Short mmCIF file of C-alpha atoms and ligand atoms in Angstrom, two decimals:
data_model
loop_
_atom_site.label_atom_id
_atom_site.label_comp_id
_atom_site.label_asym_id
_atom_site.label_seq_id
_atom_site.Cartn_x
_atom_site.Cartn_y
_atom_site.Cartn_z
CA MET A 1 82.92 17.88 -55.07
CA ILE A 2 80.31 17.90 -52.35
CA THR A 3 78.82 14.63 -51.16
CA TRP A 4 75.83 14.35 -48.85
CA ASN A 5 76.22 11.42 -46.47
CA ASN A 6 74.46 10.28 -43.34
CA LEU A 7 76.36 10.96 -40.11
CA ASP A 8 76.68 7.27 -39.22
CA THR A 9 78.50 6.50 -42.46
CA LEU A 10 81.34 8.94 -41.74
CA ALA A 11 84.66 7.49 -40.57
CA SER A 12 85.32 10.59 -38.48
CA PHE A 13 82.06 10.03 -36.59
CA LYS A 14 83.10 6.48 -35.72
CA GLU A 15 86.43 7.86 -34.49
CA LEU A 16 84.65 10.50 -32.45
CA GLU A 17 82.58 7.83 -30.71
CA LYS A 18 85.77 6.09 -29.61
CA VAL A 19 87.41 9.14 -28.01
CA GLU A 20 87.50 8.87 -24.23
CA ARG A 21 84.72 10.82 -22.47
CA VAL A 22 85.75 13.90 -20.54
CA ASN A 23 85.18 14.05 -16.80
CA LEU A 24 83.79 17.57 -16.65
CA VAL A 25 83.94 17.80 -12.85
CA GLU A 26 87.69 17.12 -12.90
CA ALA A 27 88.29 19.26 -15.96
CA MET A 28 86.54 22.30 -14.50
CA THR A 29 87.84 22.07 -10.94
CA GLY A 30 90.92 24.03 -9.78
CA GLU A 31 93.67 25.34 -12.06
CA SER A 32 92.66 23.22 -15.06
CA GLY A 33 89.21 24.83 -14.96
CA ALA A 34 90.74 28.32 -14.89
CA GLU A 35 92.94 27.44 -17.89
CA ARG A 36 89.99 26.07 -19.84
CA VAL A 37 87.97 29.24 -19.27
CA LYS A 38 90.90 31.27 -20.66
CA ASN A 39 91.61 29.00 -23.63
CA TYR A 40 88.31 27.50 -24.76
CA SER A 41 87.02 30.72 -26.17
CA VAL A 42 86.49 32.08 -29.68
CA PRO A 43 85.68 35.65 -30.73
CA MET A 44 82.38 36.32 -32.48
CA ALA A 45 81.33 39.50 -34.27
CA GLU A 46 80.29 42.73 -32.52
CA GLY A 47 82.38 42.08 -29.40
CA LEU A 48 80.68 38.79 -28.52
CA THR A 49 82.68 35.76 -27.38
CA TYR A 50 81.70 32.10 -27.45
CA ASN A 51 83.18 30.30 -24.44
CA TYR A 52 82.95 26.50 -24.34
CA ALA A 53 85.16 25.80 -21.31
CA ALA A 54 82.31 24.12 -19.45
CA LYS A 55 81.36 21.81 -22.32
CA GLN A 56 82.20 18.12 -21.99
CA VAL A 57 85.06 18.34 -24.47
CA ASP A 58 88.86 18.36 -24.39
CA ASP A 59 91.55 18.72 -27.04
CA LYS A 60 91.04 15.13 -28.23
CA VAL A 61 87.28 15.50 -28.63
CA LEU A 62 87.77 18.85 -30.33
CA ALA A 63 90.31 17.41 -32.76
CA ALA A 64 87.85 14.64 -33.64
CA LEU A 65 85.10 17.22 -34.14
CA ALA A 66 87.38 19.20 -36.47
CA LYS A 67 87.86 16.03 -38.55
CA LEU A 68 84.11 15.53 -38.63
CA ALA A 69 83.66 19.09 -39.88
CA ASP A 70 86.12 18.38 -42.69
CA GLU A 71 84.66 15.04 -43.70
CA ALA A 72 81.09 16.39 -43.57
CA GLN A 73 82.31 19.33 -45.72
CA LEU A 74 80.56 21.88 -43.56
CA ALA A 75 82.39 24.92 -44.92
CA GLU A 76 81.94 23.73 -48.51
CA LYS A 77 78.22 23.14 -47.97
CA PHE A 78 77.76 26.63 -46.55
CA GLU A 79 79.63 28.00 -49.55
CA ALA A 80 77.34 26.08 -51.91
CA LEU A 81 74.33 27.43 -50.02
CA TYR A 82 75.27 31.10 -50.25
CA ASN A 83 76.35 30.69 -53.86
CA GLY A 84 72.82 29.66 -54.74
CA GLU A 85 72.65 25.85 -54.85
CA VAL A 86 69.26 24.19 -54.32
CA ILE A 87 69.96 23.25 -50.70
CA ASN A 88 66.27 23.03 -49.76
CA THR A 89 65.75 19.73 -51.56
CA GLY A 90 62.24 19.11 -50.20
CA GLU A 91 60.85 22.25 -51.83
CA LYS A 92 63.52 22.50 -54.54
CA ARG A 93 64.51 26.00 -53.47
CA LEU A 94 67.63 28.04 -52.93
CA VAL A 95 68.36 29.22 -49.39
CA LEU A 96 69.24 32.89 -49.47
CA HIS A 97 68.53 34.50 -46.11
CA HIS A 98 72.21 35.44 -45.70
CA MET A 99 71.84 37.64 -48.76
CA THR A 100 69.35 39.88 -46.98
CA ARG A 101 72.31 41.19 -44.98
CA GLY A 102 75.34 40.84 -47.24
CA GLN A 103 77.02 39.36 -50.28
CA LEU A 104 78.99 36.39 -48.98
CA GLY A 105 79.94 34.87 -52.30
CA GLU A 106 78.99 35.07 -55.94
CA ALA A 107 76.03 37.04 -57.25
CA VAL A 108 72.97 34.79 -57.44
CA GLU A 109 70.37 35.20 -60.10
CA ALA A 110 66.99 33.53 -59.73
CA ASP A 111 63.64 34.26 -61.35
CA GLY A 112 65.54 36.53 -63.71
CA VAL A 113 66.77 38.94 -61.03
CA ASP A 114 69.91 39.49 -59.00
CA LYS A 115 68.74 38.38 -55.58
CA ARG A 116 70.98 40.62 -53.49
CA ALA A 117 69.72 43.60 -55.50
CA PHE A 118 66.14 42.46 -54.91
CA TYR A 119 66.60 42.29 -51.12
CA THR A 120 68.37 45.64 -50.87
CA GLU A 121 65.73 47.23 -53.07
CA GLN A 122 63.02 46.03 -50.66
CA GLN A 123 65.05 47.37 -47.72
CA ALA A 124 65.34 50.75 -49.43
CA LYS A 125 61.60 50.84 -50.10
CA ILE A 126 60.86 49.98 -46.48
CA ALA A 127 63.33 52.63 -45.26
CA ASP A 128 61.69 55.26 -47.46
CA PHE A 129 58.23 54.25 -46.27
CA ALA A 130 59.27 54.27 -42.59
CA ASN A 131 60.95 57.67 -42.92
CA LYS A 132 57.78 59.10 -44.48
CA VAL A 133 55.64 57.67 -41.68
CA HIS A 134 57.99 59.17 -39.07
CA ALA A 135 58.02 62.51 -40.87
CA GLY A 136 54.22 62.60 -41.05
CA GLU A 137 54.21 62.41 -44.86
CA ILE A 138 52.28 59.14 -44.76
CA THR A 139 49.43 59.55 -42.28
CA ASN A 140 46.05 58.18 -41.36
CA GLY A 141 42.88 59.31 -43.19
CA ALA A 142 42.61 62.41 -40.97
CA GLY A 143 46.16 63.48 -41.85
CA GLU A 144 47.48 62.58 -38.38
CA LYS A 145 50.70 60.75 -37.57
CA PHE A 146 50.72 57.04 -36.84
CA THR A 147 51.99 56.29 -33.33
CA THR A 148 51.77 52.49 -33.16
CA VAL A 149 52.68 49.64 -35.49
CA VAL A 150 50.94 46.26 -35.11
CA GLN A 151 52.35 43.18 -36.80
CA ILE A 152 49.87 40.44 -37.73
CA GLY A 153 51.62 37.14 -38.45
CA ILE A 154 52.46 33.77 -36.90
CA GLY A 155 55.44 31.39 -36.67
CA GLY A 156 58.37 32.85 -38.57
CA SER A 157 56.27 35.89 -39.39
CA ASP A 158 55.97 36.64 -35.68
CA LEU A 159 58.52 35.04 -33.37
CA GLY A 160 61.78 36.45 -34.76
CA PRO A 161 60.53 40.01 -35.36
CA ARG A 162 58.79 40.04 -31.97
CA ALA A 163 61.88 38.74 -30.15
CA MET A 164 64.05 41.33 -31.95
CA TYR A 165 61.62 44.16 -31.16
CA LEU A 166 61.54 43.27 -27.47
CA ALA A 167 65.33 42.96 -27.44
CA LEU A 168 65.80 46.51 -28.75
CA GLU A 169 62.82 48.41 -27.33
CA ASN A 170 64.57 49.75 -24.23
CA TRP A 171 67.89 50.21 -26.02
CA ALA A 172 66.12 52.42 -28.59
CA LYS A 173 64.35 54.44 -25.90
CA LYS A 174 67.65 55.03 -24.13
CA ASN A 175 69.42 55.95 -27.39
CA ASP A 176 66.68 58.23 -28.73
CA THR A 177 65.95 56.11 -31.80
CA PHE A 178 62.56 54.92 -30.58
CA LYS A 179 59.92 56.00 -33.11
CA MET A 180 56.78 53.94 -32.61
CA GLU A 181 55.54 51.35 -30.21
CA ALA A 182 55.08 47.91 -31.76
CA LYS A 183 52.50 45.27 -30.85
CA PHE A 184 52.01 41.78 -32.24
CA ILE A 185 48.93 39.69 -32.98
CA SER A 186 49.67 36.04 -33.77
CA ASN A 187 47.30 33.55 -32.17
CA VAL A 188 43.94 32.71 -33.73
CA ASP A 189 42.62 32.76 -30.18
CA PRO A 190 40.28 35.77 -30.42
CA ASP A 191 41.55 36.98 -27.05
CA ASP A 192 44.92 37.78 -28.64
CA ALA A 193 43.62 40.23 -31.26
CA ALA A 194 40.98 41.60 -28.90
CA ALA A 195 43.53 42.33 -26.18
CA VAL A 196 45.92 44.07 -28.58
CA LEU A 197 43.10 46.10 -30.15
CA ASN A 198 41.90 47.12 -26.69
CA SER A 199 45.38 48.32 -25.79
CA ILE A 200 45.91 50.64 -28.79
CA ASP A 201 44.41 53.67 -30.44
CA VAL A 202 43.36 52.08 -33.77
CA ALA A 203 42.94 55.44 -35.49
CA HIS A 204 46.69 56.08 -35.08
CA SER A 205 47.86 52.52 -35.72
CA ILE A 206 49.41 51.05 -38.83
CA PHE A 207 49.08 47.29 -39.27
CA VAL A 208 51.69 45.14 -40.97
CA LEU A 209 50.18 41.96 -42.35
CA VAL A 210 53.01 39.45 -42.67
CA SER A 211 52.60 36.14 -44.39
CA LYS A 212 55.14 34.64 -46.75
CA SER A 213 52.58 32.25 -48.23
CA GLY A 214 49.61 34.60 -47.92
CA THR A 215 47.47 31.58 -47.02
CA THR A 216 47.97 31.05 -43.28
CA LEU A 217 44.58 30.63 -41.65
CA GLU A 218 45.43 32.35 -38.37
CA THR A 219 46.92 35.39 -40.06
CA LEU A 220 44.11 35.85 -42.57
CA THR A 221 41.56 35.44 -39.77
CA ASN A 222 43.33 38.08 -37.67
CA GLU A 223 43.52 40.39 -40.67
CA SER A 224 39.72 40.23 -40.96
CA PHE A 225 39.42 40.72 -37.20
CA VAL A 226 41.48 43.92 -37.45
CA LYS A 227 39.66 45.13 -40.57
CA ASP A 228 36.36 44.74 -38.73
CA ALA A 229 37.70 46.78 -35.83
CA LEU A 230 38.87 49.52 -38.22
CA LYS A 231 35.50 49.54 -39.99
CA ASN A 232 33.64 49.70 -36.69
CA ALA A 233 35.75 52.72 -35.78
CA GLY A 234 34.70 54.37 -39.05
CA LEU A 235 38.16 54.00 -40.60
CA ASP A 236 39.28 52.92 -44.07
CA ALA A 237 41.29 49.72 -43.54
CA SER A 238 43.31 50.17 -46.73
CA LYS A 239 44.78 53.38 -45.28
CA HIS A 240 45.99 51.52 -42.17
CA MET A 241 47.49 48.35 -43.53
CA ILE A 242 50.65 47.32 -45.30
CA ALA A 243 51.61 43.81 -46.39
CA VAL A 244 54.84 41.82 -46.34
CA THR A 245 54.61 38.69 -48.43
CA SER A 246 56.25 36.82 -51.29
CA GLU A 247 55.62 38.09 -54.80
CA THR A 248 53.87 34.87 -55.74
CA SER A 249 51.40 34.95 -52.82
CA PRO A 250 47.70 35.82 -53.22
CA LEU A 251 48.29 38.98 -51.13
CA ALA A 252 50.91 40.39 -53.48
CA LYS A 253 48.54 41.89 -56.03
CA SER A 254 45.83 43.11 -53.68
CA ASP A 255 44.74 46.76 -53.51
CA ASP A 256 43.79 46.38 -49.87
CA TYR A 257 47.11 47.75 -48.67
CA LEU A 258 48.78 51.12 -48.42
CA ALA A 259 52.02 49.47 -49.54
CA ALA A 260 53.45 45.99 -50.05
CA PHE A 261 57.01 44.80 -49.44
CA PHE A 262 58.41 41.50 -50.58
CA MET A 263 60.50 38.57 -49.51
CA ASP A 264 60.62 35.39 -51.60
CA ASP A 265 60.50 31.61 -51.48
CA TYR A 266 64.25 31.42 -50.87
CA ILE A 267 63.90 32.74 -47.32
CA GLY A 268 62.38 30.32 -44.83
CA GLY A 269 59.93 31.89 -42.38
CA ARG A 270 62.12 31.13 -39.37
CA TYR A 271 65.12 32.68 -41.17
CA SER A 272 63.23 35.81 -42.20
CA SER A 273 63.97 38.31 -39.39
CA THR A 274 66.58 40.04 -41.55
CA SER A 275 64.27 40.20 -44.59
CA ALA A 276 61.27 42.50 -45.12
CA VAL A 277 59.47 40.34 -42.52
CA GLY A 278 61.56 41.86 -39.71
CA GLY A 279 62.51 44.93 -41.71
CA ALA A 280 59.08 46.57 -41.87
CA VAL A 281 58.18 46.43 -38.19
CA LEU A 282 61.70 47.10 -36.91
CA SER A 283 62.28 50.03 -39.30
CA LEU A 284 58.95 51.55 -38.29
CA ALA A 285 59.61 51.01 -34.58
CA PHE A 286 63.27 52.10 -34.42
CA GLY A 287 64.12 53.74 -37.74
CA PRO A 288 65.85 52.21 -40.78
CA GLU A 289 69.34 53.06 -39.45
CA VAL A 290 68.84 50.79 -36.46
CA PHE A 291 67.61 47.99 -38.71
CA ALA A 292 70.70 48.50 -40.89
CA GLN A 293 72.99 48.15 -37.82
CA PHE A 294 71.18 44.92 -36.95
CA LEU A 295 71.82 43.62 -40.49
CA ASP A 296 75.50 44.61 -40.29
CA GLY A 297 75.90 42.61 -37.08
CA ALA A 298 74.35 39.56 -38.73
CA ALA A 299 76.52 40.00 -41.84
CA ALA A 300 79.71 40.19 -39.75
CA GLU A 301 78.80 36.95 -37.97
CA ASP A 302 78.03 35.27 -41.32
CA VAL A 303 81.54 36.12 -42.50
CA LEU A 304 82.99 34.32 -39.45
CA SER A 305 80.80 31.33 -40.24
CA LYS A 306 82.62 30.93 -43.57
CA ASN A 307 85.89 30.09 -41.82
CA LYS A 308 87.14 26.59 -42.63
CA ASP A 309 89.04 26.47 -39.34
CA VAL A 310 86.43 25.31 -36.86
CA PHE A 311 88.31 26.95 -33.98
CA LYS A 312 87.78 30.32 -35.63
CA ASN A 313 84.19 29.60 -36.58
CA PRO A 314 81.98 29.89 -33.48
CA ALA A 315 78.72 28.76 -35.13
CA MET A 316 80.38 25.66 -36.59
CA LEU A 317 82.06 24.82 -33.29
CA ASP A 318 78.83 25.31 -31.34
CA ALA A 319 77.04 23.10 -33.89
CA LEU A 320 79.61 20.30 -33.64
CA ILE A 321 79.63 20.30 -29.85
CA GLY A 322 75.83 20.07 -30.02
CA VAL A 323 76.08 17.07 -32.33
CA TYR A 324 78.58 15.44 -29.92
CA GLU A 325 76.13 15.96 -27.06
CA ARG A 326 73.21 14.62 -29.06
CA ASN A 327 74.74 11.67 -30.90
CA VAL A 328 77.61 10.52 -28.71
CA LEU A 329 76.67 11.58 -25.20
CA GLY A 330 72.95 11.00 -25.90
CA TYR A 331 71.49 14.19 -24.40
CA PRO A 332 67.99 14.80 -25.81
CA SER A 333 67.40 18.49 -25.12
CA THR A 334 69.12 21.85 -24.84
CA ALA A 335 68.15 24.86 -22.73
CA VAL A 336 68.81 28.41 -23.91
CA LEU A 337 69.27 30.73 -20.95
CA PRO A 338 69.89 34.40 -21.69
CA TYR A 339 70.77 36.44 -18.62
CA SER A 340 69.08 39.46 -20.14
CA GLN A 341 65.48 40.57 -19.85
CA ALA A 342 65.76 42.07 -23.34
CA LEU A 343 66.07 38.53 -24.70
CA SER A 344 62.85 37.37 -23.03
CA ARG A 345 61.40 35.93 -26.28
CA PHE A 346 64.69 34.86 -27.83
CA PRO A 347 64.32 31.25 -26.57
CA ALA A 348 60.85 31.08 -28.17
CA HIS A 349 62.33 32.17 -31.48
CA LEU A 350 65.11 29.59 -31.17
CA GLN A 351 62.55 26.88 -30.51
CA GLN A 352 61.08 27.42 -33.95
CA LEU A 353 64.44 28.04 -35.60
CA ASP A 354 65.99 24.85 -34.28
CA MET A 355 63.09 22.43 -33.88
CA GLU A 356 61.32 23.28 -37.14
CA SER A 357 64.62 23.08 -39.00
CA ASN A 358 66.15 19.91 -37.62
CA GLY A 359 63.22 17.98 -36.15
CA LYS A 360 63.40 15.45 -39.00
CA SER A 361 63.56 11.63 -39.24
CA VAL A 362 64.53 11.40 -42.89
CA ASN A 363 67.61 12.69 -44.64
CA ARG A 364 67.64 15.22 -47.46
CA PHE A 365 66.84 12.43 -49.92
CA GLY A 366 63.78 11.28 -47.95
CA GLU A 367 65.44 8.15 -46.53
CA PRO A 368 65.06 7.35 -42.80
CA VAL A 369 68.06 8.12 -40.59
CA ASP A 370 69.24 5.80 -37.80
CA TYR A 371 70.43 8.47 -35.39
CA SER A 372 68.98 11.29 -33.35
CA THR A 373 68.58 14.69 -34.98
CA GLY A 374 67.48 18.04 -33.48
CA PRO A 375 67.15 18.30 -29.69
CA VAL A 376 64.18 19.70 -27.81
CA ILE A 377 64.88 23.39 -27.20
CA PHE A 378 63.45 25.41 -24.35
CA GLY A 379 64.50 28.32 -22.20
CA GLU A 380 63.76 31.40 -20.15
CA PRO A 381 65.82 34.39 -19.13
CA GLY A 382 67.97 34.08 -16.03
CA THR A 383 67.74 34.66 -13.20
CA ASN A 384 64.00 33.88 -13.49
CA GLY A 385 64.61 30.31 -14.67
CA GLN A 386 66.80 29.64 -11.63
CA HIS A 387 63.74 29.98 -9.43
CA SER A 388 61.69 27.66 -11.58
CA PHE A 389 63.07 24.72 -13.58
CA TYR A 390 66.79 24.75 -12.65
CA GLN A 391 66.07 22.13 -9.97
CA LEU A 392 65.75 19.50 -12.72
CA LEU A 393 68.78 20.89 -14.54
CA HIS A 394 70.94 20.55 -11.40
CA GLN A 395 69.64 17.33 -9.90
CA GLY A 396 67.27 15.68 -12.40
CA THR A 397 67.94 12.28 -13.97
CA ASP A 398 68.52 13.72 -17.47
CA ILE A 399 71.51 15.85 -18.35
CA VAL A 400 70.42 18.95 -20.27
CA PRO A 401 73.20 20.86 -22.06
CA LEU A 402 72.89 24.58 -21.47
CA GLN A 403 73.48 27.59 -23.68
CA PHE A 404 73.97 30.72 -21.54
CA VAL A 405 74.11 34.26 -22.91
CA GLY A 406 75.27 37.15 -20.70
CA TYR A 407 76.18 40.83 -21.07
CA LYS A 408 78.49 43.05 -19.04
CA ASN A 409 76.19 46.06 -19.27
CA SER A 410 72.46 46.63 -19.01
CA GLN A 411 70.60 48.58 -21.69
CA MET A 412 69.05 51.33 -19.63
CA ALA A 413 71.91 51.86 -17.15
CA THR A 414 69.43 52.53 -14.37
CA ASP A 415 70.77 50.55 -11.45
CA VAL A 416 71.12 50.57 -7.68
CA VAL A 417 73.78 49.41 -5.27
CA ILE A 418 72.26 47.11 -2.69
CA GLN A 419 74.53 45.17 -0.33
CA ASP A 420 77.62 46.49 -2.13
CA SER A 421 76.69 45.33 -5.64
CA THR A 422 74.56 46.58 -8.51
CA SER A 423 71.66 44.57 -9.93
CA GLN A 424 73.70 44.07 -13.11
CA GLN A 425 76.56 42.63 -11.03
CA LYS A 426 74.11 40.34 -9.27
CA LEU A 427 72.79 39.15 -12.65
CA CYS A 428 76.30 38.42 -13.95
CA ALA A 429 77.40 36.84 -10.66
CA ASN A 430 74.54 34.40 -11.00
CA VAL A 431 75.41 33.25 -14.50
CA ALA A 432 79.09 32.74 -13.54
CA ALA A 433 77.99 30.81 -10.45
CA GLN A 434 75.59 28.63 -12.42
CA ILE A 435 78.21 27.57 -14.97
CA VAL A 436 80.53 26.35 -12.21
CA ALA A 437 77.74 24.84 -10.12
CA PHE A 438 76.51 22.81 -13.11
CA ALA A 439 79.99 21.71 -14.15
CA CYS A 440 81.63 21.00 -10.81
CA GLY A 441 78.72 20.14 -8.51
CA LYS A 442 79.24 19.72 -4.78
CA SER A 443 79.31 16.50 -2.83
CA ASP A 444 77.22 16.17 0.28
CA GLU A 445 76.63 13.21 2.54
CA ASN A 446 72.95 13.99 2.38
CA ARG A 447 72.06 12.60 -1.08
CA ASN A 448 69.25 15.10 -1.35
CA LYS A 449 71.72 17.97 -1.12
CA ASN A 450 74.33 16.34 -3.35
CA PHE A 451 75.20 17.83 -6.73
CA GLU A 452 76.80 15.36 -9.14
CA GLY A 453 78.00 18.11 -11.47
CA GLY A 454 79.18 17.13 -14.94
CA ARG A 455 76.39 19.19 -16.54
CA PRO A 456 77.79 20.94 -19.59
CA SER A 457 77.20 24.52 -20.63
CA SER A 458 78.60 27.20 -22.91
CA ILE A 459 78.22 30.95 -22.69
CA ILE A 460 78.14 33.77 -25.20
CA ILE A 461 79.40 36.93 -23.48
CA GLY A 462 78.82 40.43 -24.86
CA GLU A 463 79.07 44.06 -23.85
CA GLN A 464 75.38 44.91 -24.27
CA VAL A 465 72.28 43.90 -26.23
CA ASN A 466 72.28 46.48 -29.05
CA PRO A 467 71.33 46.27 -32.75
CA GLY A 468 74.74 45.04 -33.91
CA SER A 469 75.29 42.44 -31.21
CA LEU A 470 71.70 41.23 -31.58
CA GLY A 471 72.20 40.68 -35.32
CA ALA A 472 75.39 38.74 -34.60
CA LEU A 473 73.66 36.60 -31.97
CA LEU A 474 70.78 35.81 -34.31
CA ALA A 475 73.08 34.87 -37.19
CA HIS A 476 75.19 32.69 -34.87
CA PHE A 477 72.19 30.54 -34.04
CA GLU A 478 70.86 30.47 -37.60
CA ASN A 479 74.24 29.26 -38.81
CA LYS A 480 74.63 26.79 -35.95
CA VAL A 481 71.30 25.17 -36.86
CA MET A 482 72.30 25.11 -40.54
CA PHE A 483 75.63 23.38 -39.78
CA GLN A 484 73.90 20.81 -37.58
CA GLY A 485 71.46 20.09 -40.40
CA PHE A 486 74.46 19.49 -42.68
CA VAL A 487 76.00 17.06 -40.18
CA TRP A 488 72.72 15.17 -39.78
CA ASN A 489 72.22 15.26 -43.55
CA VAL A 490 68.67 16.57 -43.15
CA ASN A 491 67.02 19.37 -45.07
CA SER A 492 66.77 22.16 -42.47
CA PHE A 493 64.69 24.39 -44.71
CA ASP A 494 61.28 22.75 -45.10
CA GLN A 495 58.62 21.90 -42.48
CA GLU A 496 56.27 19.21 -43.76
CA GLY A 497 55.62 18.16 -40.16
CA VAL A 498 53.29 21.09 -39.61
CA GLN A 499 50.90 20.16 -42.43
CA LEU A 500 48.86 17.23 -41.10
CA GLY A 501 47.39 19.15 -38.17
CA LYS A 502 46.33 21.98 -40.50
CA VAL A 503 44.54 19.54 -42.83
CA LEU A 504 42.67 17.86 -39.97
CA ALA A 505 41.67 21.22 -38.44
CA LYS A 506 40.12 22.20 -41.77
CA ARG A 507 38.17 18.94 -41.78
CA VAL A 508 36.90 19.65 -38.27
CA LEU A 509 35.73 23.12 -39.33
CA ALA A 510 33.97 21.62 -42.38
CA HIS A 511 32.31 19.00 -40.09
CA GLU A 512 33.85 16.20 -42.13
CA THR A 513 34.97 14.12 -39.17
CA GLU A 514 34.64 10.61 -37.87
CA GLY A 515 36.02 8.47 -35.05
CA ALA A 516 38.21 10.13 -32.44
CA LEU A 517 38.29 13.42 -34.36
CA LYS A 518 34.50 13.62 -34.30
CA VAL A 519 34.28 12.93 -30.57
CA PHE A 520 36.95 15.54 -29.79
CA SER A 521 35.10 18.02 -32.04
CA ASP A 522 31.93 17.42 -30.05
CA LEU A 523 33.75 17.70 -26.72
CA LEU A 524 35.10 21.09 -27.82
CA ASN A 525 31.73 22.28 -29.04
CA ILE A 526 32.83 22.96 -32.64
O1 G6P B 1 54.45 33.48 -43.22
P1 G6P B 1 53.42 32.42 -43.40
O2 G6P B 1 53.39 31.88 -44.79
O3 G6P B 1 52.06 32.93 -42.97
O4 G6P B 1 53.78 31.21 -42.47
C1 G6P B 1 53.81 31.29 -41.09
C2 G6P B 1 54.35 30.01 -40.46
O5 G6P B 1 53.41 28.97 -40.62
C3 G6P B 1 53.77 27.66 -41.03
O6 G6P B 1 52.86 26.76 -40.50
C4 G6P B 1 55.18 27.21 -40.78
O7 G6P B 1 55.26 26.17 -39.85
C5 G6P B 1 56.13 28.30 -40.36
O8 G6P B 1 57.41 27.95 -40.80
C6 G6P B 1 55.73 29.63 -40.93
O9 G6P B 1 56.66 30.60 -40.50
#
C-alpha cells in the first residue's frame, strides 16, 4: 500500500540528517578522489553515464538515501503513476507523459480510450502529415513546398520543443535528415512575432499553433498577429496553419486549421516535448524517424527509472542527492551547465520543468510543509558561463550545487588543432578542470585568490548529442523532478502559482484597477 507522507515525518530522513557530513575537499583529493570518480558512476540509457563522484556524499550518506527512497516508496509511486493513478491531485488528473514514448506498465484506459493507442495514433498522424509536407503533397495555396515551420506557443508549448530543436538542428544537417528550418514565436512582446515574421518567407511557411488549453492569451494574440501577416501577404491563413491542442480545448473543433493533432489533460505542458507538442515541429523539421529515435531514447531512460535499486536508477539517485543538498545541507539553488552549444536552451527548459513542478509550499493534500522544496534552477552552456557567473560559484558566499553535462564528440565534427589540442578537447578539458576546481579548491595566502573548494557537482557524460541521447537526457530530468516531488510530498503536476498574475493583467487591460496596480498601469501607459 502506498502512503503519502511529508519528508520530515520519515524516520529515514531523521537518520539521514544525523549522518556525518562529507569533507568534499578531502574526499576528492589524491587517490581517494580517483577511486570515487571510478566508482560513483551509474550507466544511463543511450551511452550516457551519471557520475556523482564530486557530490558531497559517501557510502554512509548514500546508504541513508537508499533507505529514504524505500521509506518514501519512490519506485512504488512511479509504478502507480505509469499505471494510471490520479497522481495530479490538484487537478484530479492522471499523469501519462511516459506513455507518449512507451508502455511501462499496464494498459491505461481513460475517457473510454486506451491512452497508449491514442498517443501512438497521434504520432502516426503527425508522421503522415510531415511526410506529405516533405514530399510536396501538402503545399501552400500556390502548390509550392513549405520550407519553414514556425511554432507559436509559450511555456511548455515552447521551451521544450525549442530546446530540442536547437539541440538537434546541426546534428540533422550533418546527418542529412534536416528537412525544414524551424522558428519559434512565444512572447506577447510584439517584437518577437515581428522579428520572426521579418526573418521568414511567410508564403512558404507552415505555422504550428500549440496550446494545450487553447486559452493562453499570449499564444492566441500571436496567432492573430500571424494571421494578419498572412492576410496582408494575400494568403489564406487556414492553408498555412495547423494546431496542437487537447481535444477538450476551444481550438479542437475549429476549421481554421489545415490539420489538428492532439495531446490531452494527462500530459503537463512542461512534460509535453514527447507528445504531439514536440512531435509536430520536430517531425516537420527533422522527419518522423528522428522524432521516433528521440522517443526511443526517452523510453529507454524511463525503463531505468523503474529500478527499485537506487544505485541502478540514475534519475532516482540524482533526485535523492538533490534532496540531501536542499534539505540537509541547505543549498537553495542548482546550476545546470551543459558543455555543449547544442544544449543552449536546455537550462531554460529545465527551469520550467523543475521550478514549475516543485516550487510549492503545500503538500499534495494542500497542507503547508515545514521544509524547503524545489531549488532555484539556472544555467548556461560552458565554457561561456565560466567567463560570466562562475566567479560566484567558485568564491561566493552561497554554495550552489552544479549539474554538468558533457560529450566526447561534437555534432558537426568540424574542428581545428590549435596549440596541440582540438576545440572539442579544450571544451572537455574545461569541464574536467571545473569539477576538480570546485571540489578541491586551492589554498592561497592571499584570501582573494583562495578557493575553499567543497562545492559539489555531478556530470552526465555522453558520446554525442543525438536524438537518442537527447531523449534519454530529457527523460532523466523529468523523472528526477518527479522523484523529488514524491520525496517532498508535493504535487509536481499542477501550477496554480501562475494564475494570480494572469488575473491581475486582465484587470489592468480592462482598466479595472485601483491602488498600486492603477499607478503602475499609468506609469506603463496602459
Ligand atoms: O499550452 P498552453 O495551455 O497554452 O499553456 C502554456 C503554458 O502556460 C501556463 O501559464 C503554464 O504556466 C504552463 O505550464 C503552460 O505550459
